Amino acid sequence: MKSVLIANRGEIALRIVRACHEEGLEAVAVYSAADRSSPHVRAADRAVAIGPATPSQSYLDIDRLVEAAREAGADAVHPGYGFLAERAVFAEAVERAGLVWIGPPPAAIRAMGDKTEARRRMALAGVPIVPGASAPVDELGPALGLAREVGYPVMVKAAAGGGGKGMRIVRAPEELPGALESAASEALRAFGDASVYLEKFIERPRHIEIQILADDTRTIHLGERECSIQRRHQKLVEEAPSMAVDADLREWMGAAAVSAAEAVAYRGAGTCEFLLAPDRSFYFLEMNTRIQVEHPVTELVYGVDLVREQLRIAAGEPMRVSAGWLQPRGWAIECRITSEDPAHGFLPSTGRIEYLRVPGGPGIRWDSGVEVGDEVTLHYDSMLAKLIVWAPDRAQAIVRMRRALDELAVLGVATNQAFHRRLLADPAFQDGDIDIQFLDRRADLVRPGPPADELLQLAVAAALAEDEGRRMRRPAVAAEGQASDAWMLRARGEGLR
Ligand code: MV4
């Protein structure tokens, strides 16, 4: 393996270019018409134009991507996340073309992609799953029986599901018929498959995921990430480790995730998602068969470069992670900086990045795919960058993230920066008192701050007040050499400091 085509864009494409260079590999970028001069293209050793801005005609065009790899003489393909990363047919097309697929075997992608099949296989492998059905329910009678068995509240879920579509909470038997019907019709619309199944509804869980790494001889876990801070299934802040997970629970959940991966003959980097209930019981939800957006927090507390390990494992080399006991060190937090306008219900905001001040200093990592002058469009995801910090403990990581958020300045597009500052300043967040519904309950954190014109008036008022205060402290100019009075020298020192 000498040359890697990166079938992606933005921050993750740039992240992979950097890993390739550190592994001594050539990086081949691909770009749509909207990304001609993007940072990931400029950082790569070669770049291939693959089509118009529309994803279906560029970053999602399997034939075009395989052809681009041939054109550039690449011998491997890294899919990043999103786009084609979890499409078994893409992995197969890459391998059919004689290229190395930098990801898990297509069969593992397929097995984990079907939710009810994944449930059956996990149950067989001894991985805890939420009590409920392991096959679709299509009649009311059996559904009522099953719901009674697992106990209300129950959840109706789409078998083909994901992203929360086709999900309904049912708190009493009389709600079940309507929920089955509406979930099925939503599932049919979203996935072209109306089958639904039933699970016990877990109240107030945290969303905890376990990072997995597997080479040809070993499958290991790299602890958990806490991903409960989300809104409408979009994660906004992640951390590692989790306040809710101690060393024992980490080994239990880690062992379950390793079993899950082994059950599908997994290779490379992957993530098992769990719900963690307040009573510390945990349940496998699904496995993400790709590198994830939030992988940096794991890298910082385990001292492992996950993307470099992906490259090594795909090349048939052993992973470079010690075989001994692995432990997280310190604390890492990631804030996703998105071009979403809090003043307009967090709708994506577009425009040119007119000014960008990137935070720096000890313990700060900035993973971004945009630079000053870049145009933010509606063609792609609204995530502009990931601001990641490391510190020796959680309290210091929060202080450091608040300092970094204070340094950050983005002009030209609206961002969610102010939301992050409110969240990191919040006592409940600081206490780690969170679950997946935290932001639903905290409209005060999500609500937009003061409008721009009001903000300008506040800034002017603050500047005037500051100036007034400084004038008061400044000693009167000593007109005729009386400044030798000790109090006046003292006052001058204070005032001029
Ligand atoms: C659940 C659940 C509670 N109980 N299943 C949402 C997306 C899908 N992948 C699984 N999801 C959930 N399944 C049971 N039995 C709550 C959720 C859920 C959720 C899970 C993870 C992260 C965010 C979430 C937000 C709302 C609901």
PDB file of C-alpha atoms in Angstrom, residues 165-383:
ATOM      1  CA  LYS A 165     -37.057   7.795  12.324  1.00  0.00           C
ATOM      2  CA  GLY A 166     -39.996   5.442  12.786  1.00  0.00           C
ATOM      3  CA  MET A 167     -39.690   5.437  16.584  1.00  0.00           C
ATOM      4  CA  ARG A 168     -42.652   5.732  19.008  1.00  0.00           C
ATOM      5  CA  ILE A 169     -42.893   5.565  22.795  1.00  0.00           C
ATOM      6  CA  VAL A 170     -45.923   3.628  24.067  1.00  0.00           C
ATOM      7  CA  ARG A 171     -46.872   4.105  27.735  1.00  0.00           C
ATOM      8  CA  ALA A 172     -50.097   2.062  27.838  1.00  0.00           C
ATOM      9  CA  PRO A 173     -51.745  -0.762  25.795  1.00  0.00           C
ATOM     10  CA  GLU A 174     -54.376   1.522  24.238  1.00  0.00           C
ATOM     11  CA  GLU A 175     -51.619   3.604  22.576  1.00  0.00           C
ATOM     12  CA  LEU A 176     -50.055   0.564  20.879  1.00  0.00           C
ATOM     13  CA  PRO A 177     -52.282   0.202  17.746  1.00  0.00           C
ATOM     14  CA  GLY A 178     -51.789   3.852  16.723  1.00  0.00           C
ATOM     15  CA  ALA A 179     -48.043   3.735  17.414  1.00  0.00           C
ATOM     16  CA  LEU A 180     -47.573   0.557  15.336  1.00  0.00           C
ATOM     17  CA  GLU A 181     -49.422   2.133  12.449  1.00  0.00           C
ATOM     18  CA  SER A 182     -47.716   5.529  12.464  1.00  0.00           C
ATOM     19  CA  ALA A 183     -44.229   4.047  13.013  1.00  0.00           C
ATOM     20  CA  ALA A 184     -44.781   1.610  10.125  1.00  0.00           C
ATOM     21  CA  SER A 185     -45.952   4.304   7.720  1.00  0.00           C
ATOM     22  CA  GLU A 186     -43.060   6.598   8.706  1.00  0.00           C
ATOM     23  CA  ALA A 187     -40.626   3.683   8.247  1.00  0.00           C
ATOM     24  CA  LEU A 188     -42.080   2.923   4.820  1.00  0.00           C
ATOM     25  CA  ARG A 189     -41.655   6.553   3.757  1.00  0.00           C
ATOM     26  CA  ALA A 190     -38.120   6.847   5.156  1.00  0.00           C
ATOM     27  CA  PHE A 191     -36.624   3.432   4.388  1.00  0.00           C
ATOM     28  CA  GLY A 192     -39.020   1.790   1.905  1.00  0.00           C
ATOM     29  CA  ASP A 193     -39.641  -0.907   4.519  1.00  0.00           C
ATOM     30  CA  ALA A 194     -42.631  -0.826   6.873  1.00  0.00           C
ATOM     31  CA  SER A 195     -41.490  -3.527   9.286  1.00  0.00           C
ATOM     32  CA  VAL A 196     -41.290  -2.507  12.952  1.00  0.00           C
ATOM     33  CA  TYR A 197     -40.374  -4.272  16.187  1.00  0.00           C
ATOM     34  CA  LEU A 198     -40.819  -3.736  19.913  1.00  0.00           C
ATOM     35  CA  GLU A 199     -38.402  -3.033  22.764  1.00  0.00           C
ATOM     36  CA  LYS A 200     -38.660  -1.995  26.380  1.00  0.00           C
ATOM     37  CA  PHE A 201     -38.263   1.801  26.549  1.00  0.00           C
ATOM     38  CA  ILE A 202     -35.226   2.718  28.628  1.00  0.00           C
ATOM     39  CA  GLU A 203     -35.927   5.885  30.635  1.00  0.00           C
ATOM     40  CA  ARG A 204     -33.326   8.628  31.030  1.00  0.00           C
ATOM     41  CA  PRO A 205     -30.378   6.708  29.595  1.00  0.00           C
ATOM     42  CA  ARG A 206     -27.005   8.050  28.653  1.00  0.00           C
ATOM     43  CA  HIS A 207     -25.617   7.419  25.193  1.00  0.00           C
ATOM     44  CA  ILE A 208     -22.275   5.720  25.712  1.00  0.00           C
ATOM     45  CA  GLU A 209     -20.199   4.241  22.920  1.00  0.00           C
ATOM     46  CA  ILE A 210     -17.155   1.979  23.042  1.00  0.00           C
ATOM     47  CA  GLN A 211     -14.263   2.335  20.579  1.00  0.00           C
ATOM     48  CA  ILE A 212     -13.033  -0.927  19.077  1.00  0.00           C
ATOM     49  CA  LEU A 213      -9.844  -1.709  17.184  1.00  0.00           C
ATOM     50  CA  ALA A 214      -9.213  -5.105  15.585  1.00  0.00           C
ATOM     51  CA  ASP A 215      -6.296  -6.451  13.555  1.00  0.00           C
ATOM     52  CA  ASP A 216      -5.772  -9.987  12.259  1.00  0.00           C
ATOM     53  CA  THR A 217      -4.914 -11.334  15.705  1.00  0.00           C
ATOM     54  CA  ARG A 218      -6.497  -9.091  18.363  1.00  0.00           C
ATOM     55  CA  THR A 219      -9.734  -7.220  19.078  1.00  0.00           C
ATOM     56  CA  ILE A 220      -9.390  -4.571  21.781  1.00  0.00           C
ATOM     57  CA  HIS A 221     -11.495  -1.718  23.152  1.00  0.00           C
ATOM     58  CA  LEU A 222     -10.325   1.825  23.867  1.00  0.00           C
ATOM     59  CA  GLY A 223     -12.888   2.710  26.488  1.00  0.00           C
ATOM     60  CA  GLU A 224     -16.001   4.846  26.188  1.00  0.00           C
ATOM     61  CA  ARG A 225     -17.149   8.168  24.834  1.00  0.00           C
ATOM     62  CA  GLU A 226     -20.022  10.034  26.491  1.00  0.00           C
ATOM     63  CA  CYS A 227     -22.331  11.270  23.721  1.00  0.00           C
ATOM     64  CA  SER A 228     -25.500  12.245  25.596  1.00  0.00           C
ATOM     65  CA  ILE A 229     -25.341  15.951  24.672  1.00  0.00           C
ATOM     66  CA  GLN A 230     -27.373  15.770  21.465  1.00  0.00           C
ATOM     67  CA  ARG A 231     -30.318  17.516  19.874  1.00  0.00           C
ATOM     68  CA  ARG A 232     -32.600  15.794  17.376  1.00  0.00           C
ATOM     69  CA  HIS A 233     -30.077  12.932  17.025  1.00  0.00           C
ATOM     70  CA  GLN A 234     -27.249  15.338  16.216  1.00  0.00           C
ATOM     71  CA  LYS A 235     -24.399  15.105  18.700  1.00  0.00           C
ATOM     72  CA  LEU A 236     -23.033  18.458  19.832  1.00  0.00           C
ATOM     73  CA  VAL A 237     -20.531  17.655  22.588  1.00  0.00           C
ATOM     74  CA  GLU A 238     -18.684  14.425  23.337  1.00  0.00           C
ATOM     75  CA  GLU A 239     -16.218  13.537  26.058  1.00  0.00           C
ATOM     76  CA  ALA A 240     -13.924  10.741  27.143  1.00  0.00           C
ATOM     77  CA  PRO A 241     -14.059   9.149  29.591  1.00  0.00           C
ATOM     78  CA  SER A 242     -17.643   9.370  30.970  1.00  0.00           C
ATOM     79  CA  MET A 243     -18.480  10.490  34.519  1.00  0.00           C
ATOM     80  CA  ALA A 244     -20.944   7.579  34.639  1.00  0.00           C
ATOM     81  CA  VAL A 245     -18.368   4.876  33.889  1.00  0.00           C
ATOM     82  CA  ASP A 246     -15.838   3.568  36.395  1.00  0.00           C
ATOM     83  CA  ALA A 247     -13.049   1.054  35.693  1.00  0.00           C
ATOM     84  CA  ASP A 248     -15.309  -1.961  36.359  1.00  0.00           C
ATOM     85  CA  LEU A 249     -18.173  -0.813  34.159  1.00  0.00           C
ATOM     86  CA  ARG A 250     -15.624   0.135  31.462  1.00  0.00           C
ATOM     87  CA  GLU A 251     -14.342  -3.442  31.390  1.00  0.00           C
ATOM     88  CA  TRP A 252     -17.869  -4.910  31.296  1.00  0.00           C
ATOM     89  CA  MET A 253     -19.001  -2.661  28.477  1.00  0.00           C
ATOM     90  CA  GLY A 254     -15.630  -3.059  26.747  1.00  0.00           C
ATOM     91  CA  ALA A 255     -15.872  -6.846  26.907  1.00  0.00           C
ATOM     92  CA  ALA A 256     -19.412  -6.708  25.468  1.00  0.00           C
ATOM     93  CA  ALA A 257     -18.217  -4.479  22.600  1.00  0.00           C
ATOM     94  CA  VAL A 258     -15.287  -6.802  21.866  1.00  0.00           C
ATOM     95  CA  SER A 259     -17.726  -9.767  21.755  1.00  0.00           C
ATOM     96  CA  ALA A 260     -19.981  -7.806  19.388  1.00  0.00           C
ATOM     97  CA  ALA A 261     -17.058  -7.100  17.051  1.00  0.00           C
ATOM     98  CA  GLU A 262     -15.785 -10.679  17.180  1.00  0.00           C
ATOM     99  CA  ALA A 263     -19.272 -11.999  16.391  1.00  0.00           C
ATOM    100  CA  VAL A 264     -19.107 -10.356  12.951  1.00  0.00           C
ATOM    101  CA  ALA A 265     -15.354 -10.981  12.360  1.00  0.00           C
ATOM    102  CA  TYR A 266     -14.662  -7.248  12.576  1.00  0.00           C
ATOM    103  CA  ARG A 267     -11.397  -5.641  11.386  1.00  0.00           C
ATOM    104  CA  GLY A 268     -10.233  -2.044  11.755  1.00  0.00           C
ATOM    105  CA  ALA A 269     -11.810   0.737  13.826  1.00  0.00           C
ATOM    106  CA  GLY A 270     -15.457   0.528  14.874  1.00  0.00           C
ATOM    107  CA  THR A 271     -17.839   1.736  17.563  1.00  0.00           C
ATOM    108  CA  CYS A 272     -20.500  -0.037  19.599  1.00  0.00           C
ATOM    109  CA  GLU A 273     -23.328   2.216  20.787  1.00  0.00           C
ATOM    110  CA  PHE A 274     -24.998   1.477  24.101  1.00  0.00           C
ATOM    111  CA  LEU A 275     -27.757   2.912  26.231  1.00  0.00           C
ATOM    112  CA  LEU A 276     -26.598   3.139  29.855  1.00  0.00           C
ATOM    113  CA  ALA A 277     -29.515   3.243  32.310  1.00  0.00           C
ATOM    114  CA  PRO A 278     -29.378   5.090  35.662  1.00  0.00           C
ATOM    115  CA  ASP A 279     -29.109   1.673  37.424  1.00  0.00           C
ATOM    116  CA  ARG A 280     -25.879   0.987  35.453  1.00  0.00           C
ATOM    117  CA  SER A 281     -27.503  -1.671  33.259  1.00  0.00           C
ATOM    118  CA  PHE A 282     -26.426  -1.253  29.622  1.00  0.00           C
ATOM    119  CA  TYR A 283     -27.818  -2.342  26.281  1.00  0.00           C
ATOM    120  CA  PHE A 284     -26.252  -2.665  22.838  1.00  0.00           C
ATOM    121  CA  LEU A 285     -28.008  -0.421  20.290  1.00  0.00           C
ATOM    122  CA  GLU A 286     -25.987  -0.654  17.096  1.00  0.00           C
ATOM    123  CA  MET A 287     -22.463  -0.761  15.733  1.00  0.00           C
ATOM    124  CA  ASN A 288     -20.998   1.981  13.560  1.00  0.00           C
ATOM    125  CA  THR A 289     -18.651   0.336  11.101  1.00  0.00           C
ATOM    126  CA  ARG A 290     -16.509   3.410  10.379  1.00  0.00           C
ATOM    127  CA  ILE A 291     -14.270   6.040  11.971  1.00  0.00           C
ATOM    128  CA  GLN A 292     -16.522   8.480  13.833  1.00  0.00           C
ATOM    129  CA  VAL A 293     -16.641  12.265  14.027  1.00  0.00           C
ATOM    130  CA  GLU A 294     -15.837  12.181  17.747  1.00  0.00           C
ATOM    131  CA  HIS A 295     -12.818   9.809  17.509  1.00  0.00           C
ATOM    132  CA  PRO A 296     -10.334  12.518  18.676  1.00  0.00           C
ATOM    133  CA  VAL A 297     -11.475  12.444  22.328  1.00  0.00           C
ATOM    134  CA  THR A 298     -10.510   8.759  22.475  1.00  0.00           C
ATOM    135  CA  GLU A 299      -7.186   9.501  20.753  1.00  0.00           C
ATOM    136  CA  LEU A 300      -6.335  12.131  23.361  1.00  0.00           C
ATOM    137  CA  VAL A 301      -7.051  10.017  26.452  1.00  0.00           C
ATOM    138  CA  TYR A 302      -5.564   6.764  25.087  1.00  0.00           C
ATOM    139  CA  GLY A 303      -2.609   8.236  23.172  1.00  0.00           C
ATOM    140  CA  VAL A 304      -3.558   6.301  20.036  1.00  0.00           C
ATOM    141  CA  ASP A 305      -3.896   7.648  16.490  1.00  0.00           C
ATOM    142  CA  LEU A 306      -6.978   5.774  15.313  1.00  0.00           C
ATOM    143  CA  VAL A 307      -6.687   6.782  11.652  1.00  0.00           C
ATOM    144  CA  ARG A 308      -3.051   5.690  11.462  1.00  0.00           C
ATOM    145  CA  GLU A 309      -4.061   2.379  13.033  1.00  0.00           C
ATOM    146  CA  GLN A 310      -6.796   2.005  10.389  1.00  0.00           C
ATOM    147  CA  LEU A 311      -4.138   2.423   7.698  1.00  0.00           C
ATOM    148  CA  ARG A 312      -1.789  -0.103   9.326  1.00  0.00           C
ATOM    149  CA  ILE A 313      -4.495  -2.710   9.857  1.00  0.00           C
ATOM    150  CA  ALA A 314      -5.723  -2.379   6.250  1.00  0.00           C
ATOM    151  CA  ALA A 315      -2.132  -2.909   5.081  1.00  0.00           C
ATOM    152  CA  GLY A 316      -2.045  -6.161   7.058  1.00  0.00           C
ATOM    153  CA  GLU A 317       0.237  -4.867   9.781  1.00  0.00           C
ATOM    154  CA  PRO A 318      -0.435  -5.358  13.486  1.00  0.00           C
ATOM    155  CA  MET A 319      -1.928  -2.428  15.391  1.00  0.00           C
ATOM    156  CA  ARG A 320       0.566  -0.394  17.374  1.00  0.00           C
ATOM    157  CA  VAL A 321      -1.309  -0.488  20.654  1.00  0.00           C
ATOM    158  CA  SER A 322       0.311  -2.180  23.629  1.00  0.00           C
ATOM    159  CA  ALA A 323      -1.097  -5.582  24.497  1.00  0.00           C
ATOM    160  CA  GLY A 324      -1.248  -4.769  28.211  1.00  0.00           C
ATOM    161  CA  TRP A 325      -3.896  -3.084  30.332  1.00  0.00           C
ATOM    162  CA  LEU A 326      -5.061   0.151  28.681  1.00  0.00           C
ATOM    163  CA  GLN A 327      -6.301   3.028  30.772  1.00  0.00           C
ATOM    164  CA  PRO A 328      -7.600   6.467  29.876  1.00  0.00           C
ATOM    165  CA  ARG A 329      -5.365   9.322  31.001  1.00  0.00           C
ATOM    166  CA  GLY A 330      -6.881  12.717  31.798  1.00  0.00           C
ATOM    167  CA  TRP A 331     -10.038  14.078  30.175  1.00  0.00           C
ATOM    168  CA  ALA A 332     -10.972  15.186  26.642  1.00  0.00           C
ATOM    169  CA  ILE A 333     -13.983  17.175  25.424  1.00  0.00           C
ATOM    170  CA  GLU A 334     -15.074  17.936  21.854  1.00  0.00           C
ATOM    171  CA  CYS A 335     -17.421  20.731  20.783  1.00  0.00           C
ATOM    172  CA  ARG A 336     -18.798  20.501  17.247  1.00  0.00           C
ATOM    173  CA  ILE A 337     -18.742  23.996  15.769  1.00  0.00           C
ATOM    174  CA  THR A 338     -21.547  24.123  13.209  1.00  0.00           C
ATOM    175  CA  SER A 339     -22.756  26.847  10.866  1.00  0.00           C
ATOM    176  CA  GLU A 340     -26.222  26.685  12.397  1.00  0.00           C
ATOM    177  CA  ASP A 341     -28.058  29.812  13.362  1.00  0.00           C
ATOM    178  CA  PRO A 342     -29.539  29.661  16.877  1.00  0.00           C
ATOM    179  CA  ALA A 343     -31.665  32.708  16.044  1.00  0.00           C
ATOM    180  CA  HIS A 344     -33.438  30.694  13.330  1.00  0.00           C
ATOM    181  CA  GLY A 345     -34.103  27.374  15.036  1.00  0.00           C
ATOM    182  CA  PHE A 346     -30.581  26.119  14.283  1.00  0.00           C
ATOM    183  CA  LEU A 347     -31.167  26.104  10.536  1.00  0.00           C
ATOM    184  CA  PRO A 348     -27.957  25.911   8.504  1.00  0.00           C
ATOM    185  CA  SER A 349     -26.442  29.327   7.856  1.00  0.00           C
ATOM    186  CA  THR A 350     -24.484  30.090   4.681  1.00  0.00           C
ATOM    187  CA  GLY A 351     -21.973  32.698   3.589  1.00  0.00           C
ATOM    188  CA  ARG A 352     -18.269  33.445   3.294  1.00  0.00           C
ATOM    189  CA  ILE A 353     -16.007  33.007   6.306  1.00  0.00           C
ATOM    190  CA  GLU A 354     -14.787  36.584   6.540  1.00  0.00           C
ATOM    191  CA  TYR A 355     -12.611  36.158   9.594  1.00  0.00           C
ATOM    192  CA  LEU A 356     -11.447  33.187  11.612  1.00  0.00           C
ATOM    193  CA  ARG A 357      -9.463  33.222  14.833  1.00  0.00           C
ATOM    194  CA  VAL A 358      -8.498  29.684  15.802  1.00  0.00           C
ATOM    195  CA  PRO A 359      -7.926  28.884  19.488  1.00  0.00           C
ATOM    196  CA  GLY A 360      -4.483  27.646  20.468  1.00  0.00           C
ATOM    197  CA  GLY A 361      -2.159  26.994  23.368  1.00  0.00           C
ATOM    198  CA  PRO A 362      -1.772  24.021  25.700  1.00  0.00           C
ATOM    199  CA  GLY A 363      -4.147  21.097  25.252  1.00  0.00           C
ATOM    200  CA  ILE A 364      -6.059  22.461  22.257  1.00  0.00           C
ATOM    201  CA  ARG A 365      -6.780  20.587  19.002  1.00  0.00           C
ATOM    202  CA  TRP A 366      -8.630  22.176  16.093  1.00  0.00           C
ATOM    203  CA  ASP A 367      -9.809  19.714  13.407  1.00  0.00           C
ATOM    204  CA  SER A 368     -11.308  21.767  10.621  1.00  0.00           C
ATOM    205  CA  GLY A 369     -11.891  21.612   6.905  1.00  0.00           C
ATOM    206  CA  VAL A 370     -12.533  25.307   6.377  1.00  0.00           C
ATOM    207  CA  GLU A 371     -10.381  28.401   6.296  1.00  0.00           C
ATOM    208  CA  VAL A 372     -10.917  32.133   6.061  1.00  0.00           C
ATOM    209  CA  GLY A 373     -12.325  33.023   2.633  1.00  0.00           C
ATOM    210  CA  ASP A 374     -14.108  29.691   2.198  1.00  0.00           C
ATOM    211  CA  GLU A 375     -17.745  29.661   1.176  1.00  0.00           C
ATOM    212  CA  VAL A 376     -20.145  27.685   3.402  1.00  0.00           C
ATOM    213  CA  THR A 377     -22.917  26.246   1.222  1.00  0.00           C
ATOM    214  CA  LEU A 378     -25.963  24.051   1.751  1.00  0.00           C
ATOM    215  CA  HIS A 379     -24.524  21.165  -0.275  1.00  0.00           C
ATOM    216  CA  TYR A 380     -22.818  19.490   2.682  1.00  0.00           C
ATOM    217  CA  ASP A 381     -22.950  18.944   6.419  1.00  0.00           C
ATOM    218  CA  SER A 382     -23.012  22.082   8.547  1.00  0.00           C
ATOM    219  CA  MET A 383     -20.078  21.078  10.765  1.00  0.00           C
TER     220      MET A 383
END
